[in-house]
Coordinates of C-alpha atoms in Angstrom, one line a residue:
X657 CA 0.0 0.0 0.0
X658 CA 1.1 3.5 -0.7
X659 CA 1.6 5.4 2.6
X660 CA 3.1 8.5 1.0
X661 CA 0.0 10.5 2.0
X662 CA 0.7 9.9 5.7
X663 CA 4.0 11.8 5.3
X664 CA 2.3 14.9 3.9
X665 CA -0.9 15.7 5.8
X666 CA -3.5 17.2 3.6
X667 CA -5.0 20.7 4.3
X668 CA -8.5 20.8 5.7
X669 CA -10.2 21.7 2.4
X670 CA -8.5 18.7 0.7
X671 CA -9.2 16.3 3.5
X672 CA -12.8 17.1 4.3
X673 CA -14.2 19.3 1.5
X674 CA -12.7 18.2 -1.8
X675 CA -11.6 14.8 -0.5
X676 CA -11.0 11.8 -2.7
X677 CA -11.2 9.4 0.2
X678 CA -14.3 7.1 -0.3
X679 CA -15.1 7.3 3.4
X680 CA -15.3 11.1 3.5
X681 CA -17.3 11.1 0.2
X682 CA -19.6 8.5 1.7
X683 CA -20.2 10.7 4.8
X684 CA -20.7 13.7 2.5
X685 CA -23.3 11.9 0.5
X686 CA -25.0 10.6 3.7
X687 CA -25.3 13.9 5.5
X688 CA -26.4 15.8 2.3
X689 CA -29.0 13.3 1.4
X690 CA -30.4 13.2 5.0
X691 CA -30.8 16.9 4.9
X692 CA -32.6 16.6 1.6
X693 CA -34.8 13.8 3.0
X694 CA -35.9 16.0 5.9
X695 CA -36.5 18.9 3.5
X696 CA -38.5 16.8 1.1
X697 CA -40.5 15.4 4.1
X698 CA -41.1 19.1 5.2
X699 CA -42.7 19.8 1.8
X700 CA -45.2 17.0 2.0
X701 CA -46.0 17.9 5.6
X702 CA -47.0 21.4 4.4
X703 CA -49.0 19.9 1.5
X704 CA -50.9 17.6 3.9
X705 CA -52.4 20.7 5.6
X706 CA -54.3 21.6 2.4
X707 CA -55.6 18.0 2.1
X708 CA -56.7 17.8 5.7
X709 CA -58.1 21.3 6.0
X710 CA -58.8 22.6 2.4
X711 CA -58.8 26.4 1.9
X712 CA -57.9 27.1 5.5
X713 CA -54.9 29.3 6.4
X714 CA -51.7 27.4 7.3
X715 CA -51.1 28.2 11.0
X716 CA -47.9 29.9 12.2
X717 CA -45.8 29.7 9.0
X718 CA -48.5 30.6 6.4
X719 CA -47.8 34.3 6.8
X720 CA -44.2 33.9 5.7
X721 CA -45.0 32.8 2.1
X722 CA -45.3 35.2 -0.8
X723 CA -48.5 35.9 -2.8
X724 CA -47.6 33.5 -5.5
X725 CA -47.6 30.7 -3.0
X726 CA -50.2 31.5 -0.4
X727 CA -52.8 34.3 0.0
X728 CA -53.6 35.1 3.6
X729 CA -52.0 31.8 4.5
X730 CA -54.2 29.8 2.1
X731 CA -52.2 27.6 -0.2
X732 CA -52.7 28.3 -3.9
X733 CA -53.1 25.4 -6.4
X734 CA -49.9 26.2 -8.2
X735 CA -47.9 26.1 -5.0
X736 CA -49.6 22.8 -4.1
X737 CA -48.5 21.3 -7.4
X738 CA -44.9 22.6 -6.7
X739 CA -44.8 20.9 -3.3
X740 CA -46.0 17.6 -4.8
X741 CA -43.6 17.6 -7.7
X742 CA -40.6 18.7 -5.7
X743 CA -41.4 16.3 -2.8
X744 CA -41.2 13.3 -5.3
X745 CA -38.1 14.6 -7.0
X746 CA -36.2 15.4 -3.9
X747 CA -37.1 12.2 -2.0
X748 CA -36.1 9.9 -4.9
X749 CA -33.3 11.6 -6.7
X750 CA -31.7 13.7 -3.9
X751 CA -32.6 11.7 -0.8
X752 CA -33.0 7.9 -0.9
X753 CA -30.8 7.0 -3.9
X754 CA -27.8 9.2 -2.9
X755 CA -28.1 7.8 0.7
X756 CA -28.5 4.2 -0.3
X757 CA -25.8 4.2 -3.1
X758 CA -23.7 7.3 -2.6
X759 CA -23.6 7.1 1.2
X760 CA -23.7 3.4 2.2
X761 CA -22.2 2.2 -1.1
X762 CA -19.3 4.6 -1.1
X763 CA -18.4 4.0 2.6
X764 CA -18.9 0.3 2.7
X765 CA -18.2 -1.3 -0.6
X766 CA -14.4 -0.7 -0.7
X767 CA -14.2 -1.8 2.9
X768 CA -16.2 -5.0 2.4
X769 CA -14.2 -6.0 -0.7
X770 CA -10.9 -5.2 1.1
X771 CA -9.8 -2.4 -1.2
X772 CA -7.9 0.8 -0.1
X773 CA -10.3 3.1 -2.0
X774 CA -12.6 3.2 -5.0
X775 CA -11.0 2.5 -8.4
X776 CA -11.3 6.1 -9.5
X777 CA -11.1 8.5 -6.5
X778 CA -11.2 11.7 -8.6
X779 CA -14.2 10.5 -10.4
X780 CA -15.8 9.7 -7.1
X781 CA -15.2 13.2 -5.8
X782 CA -16.6 14.6 -9.0
X783 CA -19.7 12.4 -8.7
X784 CA -20.5 13.9 -5.3
X785 CA -20.0 17.5 -6.3
X786 CA -22.1 17.1 -9.5
X787 CA -24.8 15.7 -7.3
X788 CA -24.5 18.6 -4.9
X789 CA -24.7 21.2 -7.7
X790 CA -27.8 19.4 -9.0
X791 CA -29.4 19.6 -5.6
X792 CA -28.6 23.3 -5.3
X793 CA -30.1 23.9 -8.8
X794 CA -33.3 22.1 -7.7
X795 CA -33.6 24.2 -4.5
X796 CA -33.0 27.4 -6.5
X797 CA -36.0 26.6 -8.7
X798 CA -38.3 27.7 -5.8
X799 CA -37.0 31.3 -6.2
X800 CA -37.5 31.7 -10.0
X801 CA -40.6 33.5 -11.3
X802 CA -43.8 31.3 -10.8
X803 CA -41.8 29.0 -8.6
X804 CA -40.5 25.4 -8.9
X805 CA -41.6 22.7 -11.3
X806 CA -45.2 21.9 -11.0
X807 CA -45.8 19.1 -13.5
X808 CA -45.4 16.2 -11.1
X809 CA -42.2 14.3 -10.5
X810 CA -42.9 12.4 -13.7
X811 CA -43.0 15.8 -15.7
X812 CA -45.3 14.5 -18.4
X813 CA -45.5 16.6 -21.6
X814 CA -47.2 18.4 -23.1
X815 CA -48.1 20.1 -19.7
X816 CA -44.4 20.2 -18.7
X817 CA -43.3 21.6 -22.1
X818 CA -45.5 24.7 -21.5
X819 CA -45.0 25.0 -17.7
X820 CA -43.3 28.1 -16.2
X821 CA -39.5 28.6 -15.8
X822 CA -39.2 26.3 -12.8
X823 CA -39.5 23.3 -15.2
X824 CA -36.5 24.4 -17.1
X825 CA -34.5 24.6 -13.9
X826 CA -35.8 21.1 -12.9
X827 CA -34.5 19.7 -16.2
X828 CA -31.1 21.2 -15.8
X829 CA -31.0 19.9 -12.2
X830 CA -31.9 16.4 -13.5
X831 CA -29.1 16.5 -16.0
X832 CA -26.6 17.1 -13.2
X833 CA -28.1 14.4 -11.0
X834 CA -28.2 11.8 -13.7
X835 CA -24.6 12.6 -14.7
X836 CA -23.5 12.1 -11.1
X837 CA -25.2 8.7 -10.9
X838 CA -23.4 7.6 -14.1
X839 CA -20.0 8.6 -12.8
X840 CA -20.7 6.8 -9.5
X841 CA -22.0 3.6 -11.1
X842 CA -18.9 3.1 -13.3
X843 CA -16.8 3.5 -10.3
X844 CA -18.7 0.9 -8.3
X845 CA -18.6 -1.7 -11.1
X846 CA -14.8 -1.4 -11.6
X847 CA -14.1 -1.4 -7.9
X848 CA -16.0 -4.6 -7.3
X849 CA -14.6 -6.4 -10.3
X850 CA -11.0 -5.2 -10.0
X851 CA -10.1 -4.3 -6.4
X852 CA -11.4 -7.3 -4.4
X853 CA -9.0 -8.6 -1.8
X854 CA -7.0 -11.8 -2.4
X855 CA -9.3 -14.8 -1.9
X856 CA -12.5 -12.8 -2.2
X857 CA -14.3 -14.6 -4.9
X858 CA -17.7 -13.4 -6.2
X859 CA -19.5 -15.9 -4.0
X860 CA -17.6 -14.9 -0.9
X861 CA -18.8 -11.3 -1.3
X862 CA -21.3 -10.0 1.3
X863 CA -24.9 -9.8 -0.1
X864 CA -24.7 -6.0 0.3
X865 CA -21.9 -5.8 -2.2
X866 CA -23.9 -7.9 -4.7
X867 CA -26.9 -5.6 -4.2
X868 CA -24.7 -2.5 -4.9
X869 CA -23.1 -4.3 -7.9
X870 CA -26.5 -5.0 -9.6
X871 CA -27.7 -1.6 -8.7
X872 CA -24.8 0.0 -10.4
X873 CA -25.6 -1.8 -13.7
X874 CA -29.2 -0.5 -13.4
X875 CA -28.0 3.1 -12.9
X876 CA -25.6 2.8 -15.8
X877 CA -28.1 1.4 -18.3
X878 CA -31.4 3.0 -17.2
X879 CA -30.4 6.6 -16.6
X880 CA -29.1 7.6 -20.1
X881 CA -32.6 7.4 -21.7
X882 CA -33.9 9.8 -19.1
X883 CA -30.9 12.1 -19.6
X884 CA -31.6 12.1 -23.3
X885 CA -35.3 12.8 -22.7
X886 CA -34.4 15.7 -20.3
X887 CA -32.2 17.3 -23.0
X888 CA -35.0 16.8 -25.6
X889 CA -37.6 18.4 -23.3
X890 CA -35.1 21.3 -22.7
X891 CA -34.9 21.7 -26.5
X892 CA -38.7 21.8 -26.8
X893 CA -38.8 24.5 -24.2
X894 CA -35.8 26.6 -25.3
X895 CA -34.9 25.9 -28.9
X896 CA -38.3 25.5 -30.5
X897 CA -38.1 21.8 -31.2
X898 CA -41.2 19.5 -30.9
X899 CA -40.0 16.1 -29.7
X900 CA -43.0 15.8 -27.3
X901 CA -45.6 18.2 -28.8
X902 CA -48.3 17.0 -31.1
X903 CA -50.1 19.4 -33.5
X904 CA -53.1 21.4 -32.5
X905 CA -52.1 22.4 -29.0
X906 CA -53.9 25.6 -27.7
X907 CA -52.6 27.4 -24.6
X908 CA -54.5 30.3 -23.1
X909 CA -56.8 30.4 -26.1
X910 CA -53.9 30.8 -28.6
X911 CA -52.4 28.1 -30.9
X912 CA -49.0 27.1 -29.6
X913 CA -46.1 27.8 -31.9
X914 CA -43.5 25.1 -32.8
X915 CA -45.8 22.1 -32.3
X916 CA -46.6 19.1 -34.4
X917 CA -44.8 15.9 -35.2
X918 CA -43.9 15.1 -31.6
X919 CA -45.4 12.5 -29.3
X920 CA -45.9 13.0 -25.5
X921 CA -45.9 9.2 -25.1
X922 CA -42.3 9.1 -26.2
X923 CA -41.4 10.9 -22.9
X924 CA -43.5 8.4 -20.9
X925 CA -41.6 5.5 -22.5
X926 CA -38.2 7.1 -21.8
X927 CA -39.2 8.2 -18.3
X928 CA -40.5 4.8 -17.2
X929 CA -37.6 2.9 -18.9
X930 CA -35.6 4.6 -16.2
X931 CA -38.2 4.9 -13.4
X932 CA -39.1 1.2 -13.0
X933 CA -35.4 0.0 -12.7
X934 CA -35.2 3.1 -10.4
X935 CA -37.5 1.3 -8.0
X936 CA -35.0 -1.5 -7.7
X937 CA -32.2 1.0 -7.4
X938 CA -34.1 2.1 -4.3
X939 CA -34.8 -1.3 -2.9
X940 CA -31.8 -3.5 -3.7
X941 CA -29.3 -1.6 -1.4
X942 CA -32.0 -1.7 1.3
X943 CA -32.2 -5.5 0.9
X944 CA -28.5 -5.7 1.1
X945 CA -28.5 -3.7 4.4
X946 CA -31.2 -5.8 5.9
X947 CA -29.4 -9.1 4.9
X948 CA -26.2 -7.9 6.7
X949 CA -28.1 -6.9 9.9
X950 CA -30.3 -10.1 10.0
X951 CA -27.3 -12.4 9.6
X952 CA -25.4 -10.5 12.4
X953 CA -28.3 -10.4 14.8
X954 CA -29.5 -14.0 14.3
X955 CA -26.0 -15.3 14.7
X956 CA -26.4 -17.7 11.8
X957 CA -25.7 -17.6 8.0
X958 CA -28.2 -16.1 5.6
X959 CA -30.6 -18.7 4.3
X960 CA -30.1 -19.4 0.6
X961 CA -27.3 -16.9 0.0
X962 CA -26.6 -18.1 -3.6
X963 CA -30.3 -18.2 -4.5
X964 CA -30.6 -14.6 -3.3
X965 CA -27.7 -13.6 -5.5
X966 CA -29.2 -15.2 -8.6
X967 CA -32.6 -13.8 -7.8
X968 CA -31.0 -10.3 -7.5
X969 CA -29.3 -10.6 -10.9
X970 CA -32.6 -11.9 -12.5
X971 CA -34.5 -9.0 -10.8
X972 CA -32.1 -6.5 -12.3
X973 CA -32.5 -8.0 -15.8
X974 CA -36.3 -8.2 -15.6
X975 CA -36.6 -4.6 -14.4
X976 CA -35.8 -3.4 -17.9
X977 CA -38.8 -5.2 -19.5
X978 CA -41.7 -4.1 -17.3
X979 CA -41.8 -0.3 -17.7
X980 CA -45.0 -0.1 -19.8
X981 CA -47.2 -1.4 -17.0
X982 CA -47.2 2.2 -15.9
X983 CA -48.9 3.0 -19.2
X984 CA -51.8 0.6 -19.6
X985 CA -54.1 3.6 -20.1
X986 CA -52.3 4.8 -23.2
X987 CA -54.1 2.4 -25.6
X988 CA -51.1 0.2 -26.2
X989 CA -53.2 -2.7 -27.5
X990 CA -54.0 -6.1 -26.1
X991 CA -50.8 -7.9 -27.2
X992 CA -48.4 -5.3 -25.7
X993 CA -50.4 -5.0 -22.5
X994 CA -50.5 -8.8 -22.1
X995 CA -46.7 -8.9 -22.6
X996 CA -46.1 -6.3 -19.9
X997 CA -48.6 -8.0 -17.5
X998 CA -46.7 -11.3 -17.9
X999 CA -43.3 -9.8 -17.3
X1000 CA -44.7 -7.9 -14.3
X1001 CA -45.9 -11.1 -12.7
X1002 CA -42.6 -12.8 -13.5
X1003 CA -40.5 -10.0 -11.8
X1004 CA -42.4 -10.6 -8.5
X1005 CA -40.9 -14.1 -8.3
X1006 CA -37.3 -13.1 -7.5
X1007 CA -38.6 -10.4 -5.1
X1008 CA -40.6 -13.1 -3.2
X1009 CA -37.5 -15.4 -3.2
X1010 CA -35.3 -12.8 -1.6
X1011 CA -37.9 -11.8 1.0
X1012 CA -38.7 -15.4 1.8
X1013 CA -35.0 -16.2 2.3
X1014 CA -34.7 -13.3 4.7
X1015 CA -37.7 -14.4 6.7
X1016 CA -36.4 -18.0 6.8
X1017 CA -33.1 -16.6 8.0
X1018 CA -34.9 -15.6 11.2
X1019 CA -36.0 -19.2 11.9
X1020 CA -34.0 -20.8 14.8
X1021 CA -31.8 -17.8 15.3
X1022 CA -30.7 -16.4 18.6
X1023 CA -32.1 -13.0 17.8
X1024 CA -30.8 -9.8 19.3
X1025 CA -33.5 -7.2 19.2
X1026 CA -31.3 -4.1 19.2
X1027 CA -32.4 -0.9 17.3
X1028 CA -30.9 -1.8 13.9
X1029 CA -32.5 -5.2 14.1
X1030 CA -35.9 -3.7 14.9
X1031 CA -35.8 -1.5 11.8
X1032 CA -34.6 -4.5 9.7
X1033 CA -37.3 -6.8 10.9
X1034 CA -40.0 -4.1 10.5
X1035 CA -38.8 -3.8 6.9
X1036 CA -39.8 -7.3 6.0
X1037 CA -43.6 -7.2 6.3
X1038 CA -43.8 -3.6 5.1
X1039 CA -41.8 -4.4 2.0
X1040 CA -44.1 -7.4 1.6
X1041 CA -47.2 -5.2 1.7
X1042 CA -45.6 -2.9 -0.8
X1043 CA -44.9 -5.8 -3.2
X1044 CA -48.2 -7.6 -2.8
X1045 CA -50.2 -4.4 -3.4
X1046 CA -48.3 -3.8 -6.6
X1047 CA -49.7 -6.9 -8.2
X1048 CA -53.2 -5.4 -9.0
X1049 CA -51.4 -2.5 -10.6
X1050 CA -49.6 -4.9 -13.0
X1051 CA -52.9 -6.2 -14.4
X1052 CA -54.9 -4.1 -16.7
X1053 CA -58.4 -5.0 -15.4
X1054 CA -57.6 -3.7 -11.9
X1055 CA -55.1 -1.0 -12.9
X1056 CA -57.7 0.8 -15.0
X1057 CA -59.7 1.4 -11.7
X1058 CA -56.7 2.1 -9.5
X1059 CA -54.6 4.1 -11.9
X1060 CA -53.6 7.6 -10.5
X1061 CA -55.4 7.1 -7.2
X1062 CA -54.1 7.1 -3.7
X1063 CA -53.8 3.3 -3.9
X1064 CA -50.7 3.9 -6.1
X1065 CA -49.3 6.3 -3.5
X1066 CA -49.8 3.8 -0.8
X1067 CA -48.3 0.9 -2.8
X1068 CA -45.2 2.9 -3.9
X1069 CA -44.5 4.4 -0.4
X1070 CA -44.8 1.0 1.3
X1071 CA -41.9 -0.1 -0.9
X1072 CA -39.7 3.0 -0.4
X1073 CA -40.8 4.6 2.9
X1074 CA -41.6 1.9 5.5
X1075 CA -39.5 -0.3 3.2
X1076 CA -36.4 1.3 2.0
X1077 CA -36.1 4.2 4.5
X1078 CA -36.6 1.9 7.4
X1079 CA -33.7 -0.2 6.0
X1080 CA -31.6 2.9 5.7
X1081 CA -32.3 3.8 9.3
X1082 CA -31.3 0.3 10.3
X1083 CA -28.0 0.8 8.4
X1084 CA -27.3 4.1 10.1
X1085 CA -27.7 2.5 13.5
X1086 CA -25.7 -0.5 12.5
X1087 CA -22.6 1.2 10.9
X1088 CA -22.6 4.4 12.9
X1089 CA -19.9 2.8 15.3
X1090 CA -17.7 2.0 12.3
X1091 CA -17.8 5.6 11.0
X1092 CA -17.4 7.4 14.3
X1093 CA -16.1 4.9 16.8
X1094 CA -19.1 5.6 19.0
X1095 CA -22.5 3.9 19.4
X1096 CA -25.9 5.5 19.1
X1097 CA -28.1 5.4 22.2
X1098 CA -30.3 2.3 22.3
X1099 CA -32.9 4.1 24.4
X1100 CA -33.3 7.0 21.9
X1101 CA -33.1 4.5 19.0
X1102 CA -36.1 2.6 20.3
X1103 CA -37.9 5.9 21.1
X1104 CA -37.3 6.7 17.4
X1105 CA -38.4 3.3 16.1
X1106 CA -41.7 2.6 17.8
X1107 CA -43.5 6.0 17.1
X1108 CA -42.1 5.9 13.5
X1109 CA -43.4 2.4 13.0
X1110 CA -46.9 3.4 14.2
X1111 CA -47.2 6.7 12.4
X1112 CA -45.8 5.5 9.1
X1113 CA -48.4 2.8 8.9
X1114 CA -51.1 5.4 9.9
X1115 CA -50.1 7.4 6.9
X1116 CA -49.9 4.8 4.1
X1117 CA -52.4 2.0 5.1
X1118 CA -55.5 4.3 4.8
X1119 CA -54.3 5.4 1.4
X1120 CA -55.4 2.0 0.0
X1121 CA -58.9 2.7 1.2
X1122 CA -58.8 6.2 -0.4
X1123 CA -57.6 4.7 -3.6
X1124 CA -60.2 2.0 -3.7
X1125 CA -62.8 4.7 -3.1
X1126 CA -61.5 6.4 -6.3
X1127 CA -59.8 9.4 -4.8
X1128 CA -57.3 10.9 -7.3
X1129 CA -53.8 11.3 -6.1
X1130 CA -53.4 14.7 -7.8
X1131 CA -56.3 16.3 -6.0
X1132 CA -55.8 19.9 -4.8
X1133 CA -59.1 20.1 -3.0
X1134 CA -60.7 16.9 -1.6
X1135 CA -64.1 18.7 -1.5
X1136 CA -65.5 16.8 -4.4
X1137 CA -68.1 14.1 -4.3
X1138 CA -65.8 11.0 -4.5
X1139 CA -63.6 12.1 -1.7
X1140 CA -66.3 13.3 0.8
X1141 CA -67.0 9.9 2.3
X1142 CA -63.4 9.2 3.1
X1143 CA -62.2 12.7 4.0
X1144 CA -61.8 11.8 7.7
X1145 CA -59.1 9.4 6.6
X1146 CA -57.3 12.3 4.9
X1147 CA -57.3 14.2 8.2
X1148 CA -56.1 11.1 10.0
X1149 CA -53.3 10.7 7.5
X1150 CA -52.2 14.3 8.0
X1151 CA -52.0 14.0 11.7
X1152 CA -49.9 10.8 11.3
X1153 CA -47.6 12.6 8.9
X1154 CA -47.0 15.4 11.4
X1155 CA -46.6 12.7 14.2
X1156 CA -44.0 11.0 12.0
X1157 CA -42.1 14.3 11.7
X1158 CA -42.0 14.6 15.5
X1159 CA -40.9 11.0 15.8
X1160 CA -37.6 11.9 14.1
X1161 CA -36.6 14.3 16.9
X1162 CA -35.1 11.4 19.0
X1163 CA -33.1 10.4 16.0
X1164 CA -31.7 13.9 15.4
X1165 CA -30.8 14.2 19.1
X1166 CA -29.3 10.8 19.1
X1167 CA -27.2 11.4 16.0
X1168 CA -25.8 14.8 17.2
X1169 CA -25.3 13.8 20.9
X1170 CA -23.7 10.5 20.0
X1171 CA -21.2 12.1 17.6
X1172 CA -19.6 13.8 20.5
X1173 CA -20.7 11.9 23.6
X1174 CA -21.8 8.5 22.5
X1175 CA -20.4 5.4 24.1
X1176 CA -17.0 4.6 22.7
X1177 CA -16.7 1.1 21.2
X1178 CA -14.0 -1.2 19.8
X1179 CA -13.6 -2.0 16.1
X1180 CA -16.2 -4.8 16.1
X1181 CA -18.9 -4.0 18.6
X1182 CA -21.5 -6.2 16.8
X1183 CA -19.1 -9.2 16.6
X1184 CA -19.5 -9.3 12.8
X1185 CA -17.7 -11.4 10.2
X1186 CA -17.3 -9.1 7.2
X1187 CA -14.1 -7.2 6.4
X1188 CA -15.2 -3.7 7.3
X1189 CA -15.3 -4.8 11.0
X1190 CA -11.7 -6.2 10.8
X1191 CA -10.1 -2.7 10.8
X1192 CA -10.2 0.2 13.3
X1193 CA -13.2 2.4 13.9
X1194 CA -13.1 4.7 12.1
X1195 CA -10.8 3.0 9.5
X1196 CA -7.4 4.6 8.6
X1197 CA -6.8 6.5 5.3
X1198 CA -6.2 3.4 3.2
X1199 CA -8.7 1.2 5.2
X1200 CA -6.4 -1.6 6.4
X1201 CA -3.0 -1.7 8.0
X1202 CA -2.3 -4.8 6.0
X1203 CA -4.0 -6.0 2.8
X1204 CA -6.6 -8.6 4.0
X1205 CA -6.7 -12.1 2.7
X1206 CA -10.2 -13.7 2.6
X1207 CA -10.5 -17.2 3.8
X1208 CA -14.2 -17.7 4.4
X1209 CA -17.7 -16.8 3.2
X1210 CA -19.3 -13.6 4.6
X1211 CA -21.7 -15.2 7.2
X1212 CA -19.7 -17.7 9.2
X1213 CA -21.7 -17.5 12.4
X1214 CA -22.1 -20.2 15.1
X1215 CA -19.5 -22.4 13.3
X1216 CA -19.1 -25.7 15.3
X1217 CA -15.8 -26.1 17.1
X1218 CA -15.1 -22.3 17.2
X1219 CA -14.4 -20.5 20.5
X1220 CA -16.6 -17.6 19.5
X1221 CA -19.9 -17.7 17.6
X1222 CA -18.5 -15.7 14.7
X1223 CA -15.5 -16.4 12.3
X1224 CA -14.3 -13.2 10.5
X1225 CA -13.7 -13.6 6.8
X1226 CA -9.9 -13.1 7.2
X1227 CA -9.3 -15.2 10.3
X1228 CA -8.2 -18.8 10.4
X1229 CA -10.3 -21.4 12.2
X1230 CA -9.2 -22.4 15.7

């Protein structure tokens, strides 16, 4: 290993700001994305006021918004649309994906494969800063005339083509964010293929590394079509092209210039070709995190490790041939809709295989119910609910009724909120000691978990009832006939959303206090087997004092004949 850097200490701005160390970059990604997650959650908390108490002034903070957003504290429809569009964009592209891949992936993958750093450290640094610029651009869109993007996070044309300036800023921000993802995914693939420690064959890699490996291919192959589509929509808006504009459009009583020859469905195809694999970009790292925590806290190997790996690869492949089940209402014809119905049913199989393997891994285990394990175990049924409720949306007969209702919101959020975000919280509690050398408080952790678990189900479970009642998910005012019978549920959901916000206070306190005053722990406080725990906490600049040599699989727990109930990957048997 090259220790030259130890002889010449780097200045502060090179060590912590423009660092090329994967661990610093991972922490940068994690902190930035957590801030974006809380901001995105704040947007939807504000929007929930309008749904619970339509056309009533927002208390306390309503007076601080300008006249294009609220009048007398009453939210305007245009601002409501901005909150919805930016909530989706920020949570997916600036919050969950950067935390799951940029944060956890950057910090842990080189450590778990025994590498001194990522394969391309400069590219890694560039990936973070391009992401950061994309995030700032998105935030700036709130301050342009007429506000931020308001065409939904899907930005369907022709509405988005004729939307105010905020949509242009949204598109520029997306180009930055997609470019960042492409830079990062190349780095992950090369690092995993080329920089694995001696003895670390593919089937000795932790499942988390496999999840990041497949996720990187999804990012690399699925994002370019959306980047191309974003540039094309920018051209429609700025250069007078007509990629997505059919002829005969009239806006404000006047025929729209530069239209004709385009097709808005082209955007939908390009968008969903990215957005469906994007669901697995969200969920695969979460499955990887949960697998690591379950193996560690049951003190036994993951059930069906190789089957889970093959299921993950198959899942990644199939995610590219199901996108049009989001478009059953576009008159695609019986043959095409049948094809996408079948592929959608097929892709549920590997998901069920992985989930079943994780549940079976609990069987017979000596389970430790610490905070990361609580979040990991809670992930299993809630991800299951998210998956099962997706099946009716993959069949045309039921999708026609449920399309664009609150049912879709409930299904999607059960996958990514009680699902993925709970897994991410589990990961934060689990690997916090590795990053800081200190442990988060168990008391505050459980005070965070239980209210979050109750309130998050209070938010999303009633949405299935709203959707089945036919309530549209894009409704500004729920005061129309279909929504009246279930309006009390809307009020209940809003109270739960605000309760979920309050439930994050113990986490924030725990995070900040434990950084400085948390209980100090040794390098392997969970008695884990994978390589990241076989170095100091936090790890040194190049991760390991000596290059590790891998001798065992990743989950050698309770091995007969061993003095301890865990056998690290680089340790010889007794």
